Amino acid sequence: MQSDSDSALHMIDILRKKRDGGELDARELSFVAAGAANGSIQEAELAAWLMAAWIRGLSREETRALTLAMCDSGEKSSPARLGKQAVNKHSTGGVGDKTSFLVAPLAAACGVAVPMISGRALGHTGGTLDKLEAIPGYRTALTLAEFEAVVAKCGVSMIGQTDQLAPADRRLYALRDRTGTVENPGLLCASILSKNLATGLDALVLDVKTGSGAFLRKREDCEFLAALLVATAEAAGTRTVALLTDMGQPLGRAAGNWIELVEAVELLRGQRPPWSEDLRELSLILAGWMIHLGMQAETPEAGYARAEKALLDGSALRVFLAMIEAQGGDLRVFDDPAAFHKPGATEVVAAWESGYVARMDTAALGWAVQRTGAGREKAGDPAVAHRGGDRSPSLGLEPVDPHAGILFHARLGARVERGQPFATLFATRPELLAEPVAILKRAIHFSKSPPNAVPLMSRVFTREEAEKYLQDAVR
Ligand code: URA
């Protein structure tokens, strides 16, 4: 295929070139991103291109070009006029990962502007947007002007990709979810960074998950992804760090939509249940880095201390509730969160063995959560707008059940006796319980002696470390 700068581009040529292992140039990748954003490339062609890119991989240069093209596929926000540093946190995706509900208001309460663009459930992982839409009336699809106004008023806004902001990722993200093309470093990098760069951030903190619930299972692949993300974002002018954190078990005890919000709000209300200790600690570490990069603390440790103060004095809770109200959410559901929770069916699963909880297949647990009704089963249902959420018909998104999910009553390393409650499943309908229960039982492994503890955070990648890692990496 000719791809001189004056020759016309055709999607069929571009996807065949990637299928055959060729390297795409910036012009071709801009064509893909623009066509994804404006709908001129058909879904079948985009899906085939995604699979070719997943199998063949994207070079570092292709990843950079795709990231910038996807960022440029829509408009950009410019938070500079707020007179604050704009900093965000983005995770590569996990199970029960609700840190966004804590870190965003914590950083905002400490003087950082947090324009946060999140995603929906992706593969086995939950989606911040689906969780937020459990709040009646909460709007995740704001115009750019509305988004900026909420950040100016509350210090934080949490929305999804829209037709204005990162529209290429909006379409590709939904397609990757349904075509098994999530777990690729280049596609992950372009998806995560394109929407974050479009918000005009000064700095970004990345939470790169490792372990059985991460998209990339091998430790060296997670390190490569962290380095790729940091180097790509830094080259685009955004100060960035990536923290490698453990996803060898769900974070906290709740995995679902409404039940995750409840767990986060308990912490924001100053409660400190033992089962949320890892969630609390990771949120404070991430917020500490955001506050440090946002120039409100000399070190990440000093940022941690400021974040903890904002947790204890209630200021982060006030910021979070103000944001929900500003985006149309009905705050009354937080008066009595248990009364609002109305799952269609509930089952308590008792421990089927005695012993120590030794190992969890956390990705399988994520699929179990999705199959209670908390995630999407298929594409193409009529776009029934889910509560106040994304009303765009173009993605054909199936609504998710805000009340479905799983509460885990035992964590890794815990000693359990056969018959004691191990997990409570909430499903949309009774017939949806059997499959997640079966998955859960296959995913949990017991042992006679306690397993070795795994650190919550194992490595930090700064710009220098990322560049060195990529130079050393023989790929
Ligand atoms: N978060 C994103 O925004 N995109 C991904 O591909 C994974 C996590």
XYZ file of C-alpha atoms and ligand atoms in Angstrom:
483
model
C 0.000 0.000 0.000
C 1.210 3.538 -0.780
C 0.886 5.948 2.074
C 2.669 8.996 0.702
C 1.427 12.194 2.237
C -0.621 13.047 -0.868
C -2.244 9.636 -1.415
C -5.729 8.896 -0.108
C -5.954 6.596 2.904
C -8.336 3.646 3.151
C -9.123 1.735 6.321
C -8.891 -1.621 4.572
C -5.268 -0.864 3.588
C -4.383 0.264 7.096
C -5.813 -2.778 8.802
C -4.207 -5.179 6.319
C -0.863 -3.466 6.877
C -1.158 -3.965 10.650
C -2.424 -7.525 10.162
C 0.732 -8.292 8.183
C 3.008 -6.834 10.885
C 3.720 -3.454 9.289
C 4.422 -0.274 11.236
C 1.813 2.467 10.854
C 2.831 6.100 10.569
C 1.311 9.101 12.326
C -0.879 9.974 9.325
C -2.403 6.502 9.215
C -2.989 6.439 12.973
C -4.613 9.895 12.830
C -6.902 8.521 10.134
C -7.937 5.654 12.430
C -8.477 7.936 15.441
C -10.443 10.530 13.473
C -12.564 7.842 11.804
C -13.305 6.249 15.192
C -14.300 9.635 16.589
C -16.532 10.825 13.765
C -18.035 7.447 12.909
C -16.715 7.381 9.337
C -14.958 4.043 9.956
C -17.328 1.131 10.414
C -17.368 -0.914 13.590
C -16.281 -4.108 11.790
C -13.178 -2.407 10.366
C -12.259 -0.843 13.691
C -12.722 -4.171 15.467
C -10.509 -5.947 12.929
C -7.855 -3.245 13.256
C -7.945 -3.525 17.045
C -7.420 -7.287 16.853
C -4.540 -6.841 14.398
C -2.954 -4.249 16.697
C -3.493 -6.521 19.710
C -1.826 -9.483 18.015
C 0.976 -7.642 16.191
C 1.555 -5.041 18.905
C 2.280 -1.341 18.567
C 5.821 0.023 18.576
C 6.729 2.808 20.955
C 6.490 5.313 18.090
C 3.095 3.956 17.008
C 1.874 4.153 20.607
C 2.975 7.779 20.883
C 1.350 8.713 17.561
C -1.909 6.904 18.385
C -2.054 8.541 21.830
C -1.660 12.028 20.359
C -4.096 11.338 17.520
C -6.748 10.064 19.949
C -6.139 13.061 22.216
C -6.551 15.386 19.206
C -9.747 13.624 18.075
C -11.839 16.069 20.106
C -11.612 19.313 22.000
C -9.253 20.065 24.879
C -9.879 21.483 28.281
C -7.591 24.217 29.595
C -7.728 24.271 33.384
C -4.770 26.716 33.592
C -7.135 29.646 34.123
C -8.296 28.099 37.406
C -5.003 29.232 38.889
C -4.355 25.761 40.335
C -2.286 22.827 39.238
C -4.493 20.284 37.446
C -3.612 16.723 38.432
C -5.370 13.436 37.866
C -4.974 9.795 38.873
C -5.746 6.959 36.483
C -5.619 3.232 37.137
C -4.969 0.536 34.555
C -8.043 -1.235 35.938
C -8.847 -3.579 38.770
C -11.501 -5.371 40.778
C -13.088 -3.399 43.608
C -10.798 -0.504 42.681
C -12.704 2.486 44.017
C -9.733 4.702 44.848
C -10.968 7.435 42.459
C -13.833 8.265 44.853
C -11.248 8.951 47.542
C -8.197 10.365 45.779
C -10.080 12.895 43.646
C -11.818 14.689 46.544
C -8.755 14.274 48.796
C -6.500 16.044 46.289
C -9.155 18.673 45.538
C -9.602 19.360 49.254
C -5.834 20.019 49.396
C -5.894 22.677 46.674
C -5.359 20.659 43.489
C -7.790 20.841 40.526
C -8.899 17.328 39.496
C -10.512 17.092 36.039
C -11.093 13.334 35.910
C -12.193 11.397 32.831
C -12.987 7.810 33.736
C -14.214 4.723 31.941
C -16.926 2.115 32.135
C -16.483 -1.548 33.035
C -13.751 -2.948 30.793
C -13.116 -6.679 30.497
C -13.163 -8.154 33.992
C -12.632 -4.764 35.667
C -15.259 -2.411 37.029
C -15.850 1.091 35.666
C -15.936 4.306 37.655
C -18.719 5.695 35.436
C -20.974 2.689 35.995
C -20.415 3.049 39.738
C -21.163 6.789 39.746
C -24.336 6.216 37.752
C -25.636 4.101 40.629
C -26.417 7.508 42.176
C -29.830 8.537 40.830
C -29.535 11.565 38.565
C -25.700 11.699 38.433
C -24.638 12.845 34.970
C -21.387 11.379 33.635
C -21.805 13.006 30.201
C -21.264 16.740 30.685
C -20.420 19.252 28.000
C -16.894 20.600 28.108
C -18.212 23.892 29.520
C -20.200 22.084 32.241
C -17.180 19.915 33.111
C -14.953 22.971 33.484
C -17.599 24.769 35.547
C -17.848 21.849 38.020
C -14.040 21.711 38.375
C -14.008 25.484 39.000
C -16.800 25.231 41.598
C -15.928 22.011 43.434
C -12.249 21.439 42.600
C -13.120 18.135 40.937
C -15.395 16.694 38.278
C -15.702 13.046 37.294
C -17.114 12.338 33.841
C -16.622 9.957 30.905
C -15.305 10.421 27.403
C -17.836 12.391 25.338
C -18.376 13.418 21.733
C -16.319 16.498 22.644
C -13.603 15.107 24.930
C -11.580 12.099 23.727
C -14.304 10.827 21.347
C -11.934 8.335 19.688
C -11.335 6.614 23.010
C -15.045 6.675 23.743
C -15.708 4.453 20.719
C -12.550 2.335 20.798
C -12.875 1.694 24.546
C -16.393 0.267 24.136
C -15.247 -1.843 21.160
C -12.166 -3.196 22.965
C -14.405 -4.289 25.812
C -16.440 -6.436 23.432
C -13.727 -7.753 21.140
C -11.176 -9.118 23.606
C -8.640 -6.442 22.683
C -8.042 -4.798 26.039
C -4.784 -6.368 27.249
C -2.227 -4.741 24.981
C 0.332 -2.194 26.279
C 0.047 0.180 23.302
C -3.764 0.176 23.289
C -3.900 0.559 27.087
C -1.425 3.437 26.926
C -3.228 5.304 24.124
C -6.605 4.858 25.802
C -5.465 6.006 29.235
C -3.308 8.913 28.122
C -5.421 10.297 25.278
C -8.269 11.303 27.566
C -5.990 12.507 30.346
C -3.911 14.673 27.999
C -7.143 16.132 26.557
C -7.989 17.577 29.970
C -4.867 19.763 29.903
C -3.302 18.243 33.014
C -0.130 19.571 34.599
C 0.596 16.203 36.183
C -0.674 12.646 36.277
C -0.360 9.778 38.760
C -0.792 6.317 37.254
C -1.778 3.290 39.285
C -0.457 0.309 37.317
C -1.956 -2.867 38.685
C 0.049 -6.065 39.059
C -0.988 -9.582 40.060
C -3.863 -11.896 39.251
C -6.414 -9.133 38.693
C -4.277 -6.967 36.382
C -4.830 -6.872 32.620
C -1.178 -7.778 32.111
C -0.321 -10.755 34.282
C 3.466 -10.923 34.000
C 5.412 -8.630 36.268
C 7.767 -7.518 33.460
C 4.802 -6.609 31.222
C 3.379 -4.405 33.986
C 6.755 -2.708 34.408
C 6.976 -2.169 30.663
C 3.470 -0.666 30.616
C 4.329 1.649 33.521
C 7.492 2.838 31.774
C 5.680 3.272 28.447
C 2.901 5.316 30.073
C 5.313 7.590 31.933
C 7.644 8.142 28.958
C 4.722 8.826 26.567
C 2.996 11.265 28.910
C 6.255 13.059 29.769
C 7.095 13.414 26.062
C 3.708 15.121 25.669
C 4.653 17.594 28.421
C 2.799 16.163 31.448
C 4.760 15.435 34.647
C 3.946 11.803 35.374
C 4.731 9.009 37.813
C 3.483 5.427 37.806
C 3.092 3.312 40.939
C 3.049 -0.459 40.628
C 0.396 -1.701 43.054
C -0.980 -5.081 43.984
C -4.204 -6.431 42.478
C -3.721 -9.964 43.799
C -7.102 -9.616 45.503
C -10.034 -7.188 45.214
C -9.268 -3.821 46.787
C -11.352 -3.406 49.941
C -14.301 -5.693 50.389
C -16.880 -4.519 47.831
C -16.840 -5.155 44.085
C -19.852 -3.920 42.116
C -21.371 -0.502 41.606
C -23.408 0.977 44.506
C -21.676 -1.203 47.120
C -18.280 0.215 46.053
C -19.509 3.776 46.476
C -20.782 2.908 49.932
C -17.391 1.515 50.962
C -15.631 4.671 49.720
C -18.084 6.990 51.470
C -17.647 5.091 54.749
C -13.943 5.984 54.601
C -14.687 9.582 53.617
C -16.954 9.728 56.685
C -13.961 8.876 58.849
C -14.844 5.232 59.487
C -11.993 2.754 59.455
C -13.238 -0.809 59.027
C -10.391 -3.357 58.915
C -11.526 -4.769 55.539
C -11.003 -1.356 53.864
C -7.488 -0.803 55.220
C -5.728 -1.532 51.879
C -8.136 0.785 50.063
C -7.515 3.554 52.593
C -3.747 3.148 52.453
C -3.513 3.033 48.645
C -5.842 6.034 48.303
C -3.683 8.084 50.675
C -0.491 7.082 48.834
C -1.969 8.026 45.440
C -3.490 11.262 46.762
C -0.150 12.077 48.412
C 1.574 11.873 45.041
C -1.151 13.998 43.412
C -0.809 16.663 46.090
C 2.984 16.577 45.755
C 2.944 16.819 41.934
C 0.283 19.538 42.279
C 2.853 21.511 44.286
C 0.861 21.481 47.507
C 3.410 19.364 49.402
C 7.217 19.112 49.300
C 7.231 15.312 49.152
C 4.737 12.500 48.466
C 4.943 11.639 52.178
C 3.967 15.199 53.124
C 1.153 14.910 50.552
C 0.014 11.704 52.280
C -0.160 13.537 55.606
C -2.211 16.353 54.074
C -4.545 13.850 52.434
C -5.045 12.000 55.718
C -5.956 15.260 57.427
C -8.549 15.975 54.694
C -9.958 12.493 55.254
C -10.214 12.947 59.012
C -11.581 16.513 59.083
C -14.388 15.750 56.614
C -13.235 18.238 53.953
C -12.799 15.530 51.283
C -16.307 14.216 51.996
C -17.721 17.716 51.563
C -15.922 18.085 48.206
C -17.216 14.704 47.008
C -20.832 15.452 47.939
C -20.660 18.925 46.403
C -19.433 17.401 43.125
C -22.220 14.806 43.101
C -24.812 17.504 43.662
C -23.283 19.733 40.981
C -23.587 16.846 38.506
C -27.247 16.229 39.286
C -26.866 13.366 41.780
C -29.453 12.843 44.494
C -27.566 13.029 47.790
C -30.453 11.533 49.754
C -29.245 8.027 48.845
C -26.291 8.564 51.174
C -28.589 9.254 54.172
C -29.280 5.540 54.483
C -27.103 3.646 51.960
C -28.370 0.259 53.142
C -31.997 1.226 52.486
C -31.147 2.286 48.922
C -29.498 -1.072 48.200
C -32.192 -3.268 46.643
C -30.604 -6.235 44.855
C -32.913 -8.611 43.009
C -31.384 -11.687 44.696
C -28.874 -12.308 47.497
C -26.827 -15.375 48.420
C -24.312 -15.800 51.210
C -21.593 -18.266 50.219
C -20.054 -20.095 53.172
C -16.398 -21.156 53.190
C -16.285 -24.617 51.612
C -12.987 -25.532 53.309
C -11.091 -24.578 56.459
C -7.659 -22.995 56.086
C -5.867 -19.794 55.149
C -6.983 -17.841 52.101
C -3.821 -18.441 50.079
C -4.482 -17.247 46.538
C -7.206 -15.577 44.516
C -7.676 -15.517 40.758
C -8.811 -11.918 40.910
C -9.593 -11.608 37.190
C -11.982 -14.570 37.544
C -13.536 -12.845 40.555
C -13.964 -9.755 38.364
C -15.852 -11.832 35.788
C -17.985 -13.260 38.616
C -18.873 -9.692 39.642
C -19.746 -8.771 36.038
C -22.018 -11.810 35.781
C -24.085 -10.916 38.813
C -25.410 -8.135 36.549
C -22.871 -5.471 37.563
C -21.260 -5.495 34.095
C -22.331 -5.673 30.472
C -23.041 -9.039 28.957
C -23.434 -8.019 25.351
C -23.428 -5.087 23.007
C -26.167 -3.682 20.879
C -29.083 -3.510 23.267
C -31.136 -0.403 22.693
C -29.324 2.431 24.392
C -31.572 2.586 27.380
C -30.055 5.501 29.189
C -29.010 4.181 32.546
C -30.320 6.663 35.059
C -28.774 10.072 34.458
C -25.875 8.702 32.511
C -24.559 8.621 29.021
C -27.547 9.123 26.773
C -25.679 8.812 23.537
C -27.248 6.132 21.344
C -24.137 5.627 19.246
C -22.426 3.127 21.541
C -25.478 0.919 22.077
C -24.501 0.400 25.683
C -26.407 -2.082 27.772
C -27.370 -0.709 31.187
C -25.765 -2.280 34.242
C -27.406 -3.145 37.550
C -26.325 -0.633 40.211
C -27.201 -3.072 43.025
C -25.351 -6.159 41.760
C -21.898 -7.199 42.980
C -20.003 -9.154 45.608
C -18.982 -8.356 49.197
C -15.956 -10.373 50.322
C -15.797 -11.245 54.015
C -12.274 -12.690 54.040
C -9.037 -11.335 52.614
C -5.806 -13.008 51.556
C -4.029 -14.475 54.562
C -7.192 -14.724 56.684
C -7.895 -17.945 58.559
C -11.416 -19.183 57.779
C -13.395 -22.140 59.085
C -15.604 -24.197 56.842
C -19.174 -22.865 57.044
C -18.374 -19.266 57.979
C -19.627 -16.575 55.565
C -17.012 -16.034 52.852
C -18.827 -13.743 50.421
C -22.273 -12.241 49.822
C -23.452 -12.072 46.221
C -26.065 -9.608 45.011
C -27.541 -10.380 41.585
C -30.151 -8.839 39.357
C -32.224 -12.054 39.294
C -31.963 -15.346 41.240
C -30.957 -17.301 38.115
C -27.882 -15.060 37.746
C -26.393 -16.347 41.014
C -25.256 -19.855 40.015
C -22.477 -18.893 37.588
C -20.723 -16.306 39.803
C -20.930 -18.689 42.777
C -19.248 -21.413 40.708
C -16.562 -18.984 39.458
C -15.927 -17.786 43.012
C -15.368 -21.328 44.269
C -12.870 -22.045 41.482
C -11.052 -18.740 42.005
C -10.231 -19.084 45.712
C -7.493 -21.379 46.997
C -6.929 -22.318 50.639
C -3.750 -23.575 52.301
C -2.748 -25.040 55.640
C -0.212 -22.296 56.413
C -0.472 -18.537 55.912
C 0.726 -17.213 52.525
C 3.533 -14.656 52.213
C 2.253 -11.091 52.343
C 2.593 -9.053 49.126
C 3.389 -5.307 49.429
C 0.599 -2.960 48.386
C 3.005 -0.799 46.378
C 6.152 -2.343 44.931
C 7.777 0.235 42.639
C 7.571 3.851 41.497
C 8.481 4.876 37.935
C 9.590 8.460 37.453
C 10.558 9.906 34.064
C 14.220 8.971 34.469
C 13.433 5.427 35.546
C 10.947 4.996 32.718
C 13.438 6.119 30.074
C 16.156 3.895 31.493
C 13.783 0.924 31.659
C 12.727 1.368 28.042
C 16.316 1.713 26.870
C 17.290 -1.451 28.728
C 14.232 -3.400 27.602
C 15.020 -5.732 24.747
C 11.758 -5.901 22.883
N -8.354 2.610 31.664
C -8.543 3.184 30.452
O -8.913 4.336 30.364
N -8.295 2.478 29.363
C -7.864 1.207 29.394
O -7.643 0.639 28.353
C -7.686 0.607 30.655
C -7.932 1.326 31.779
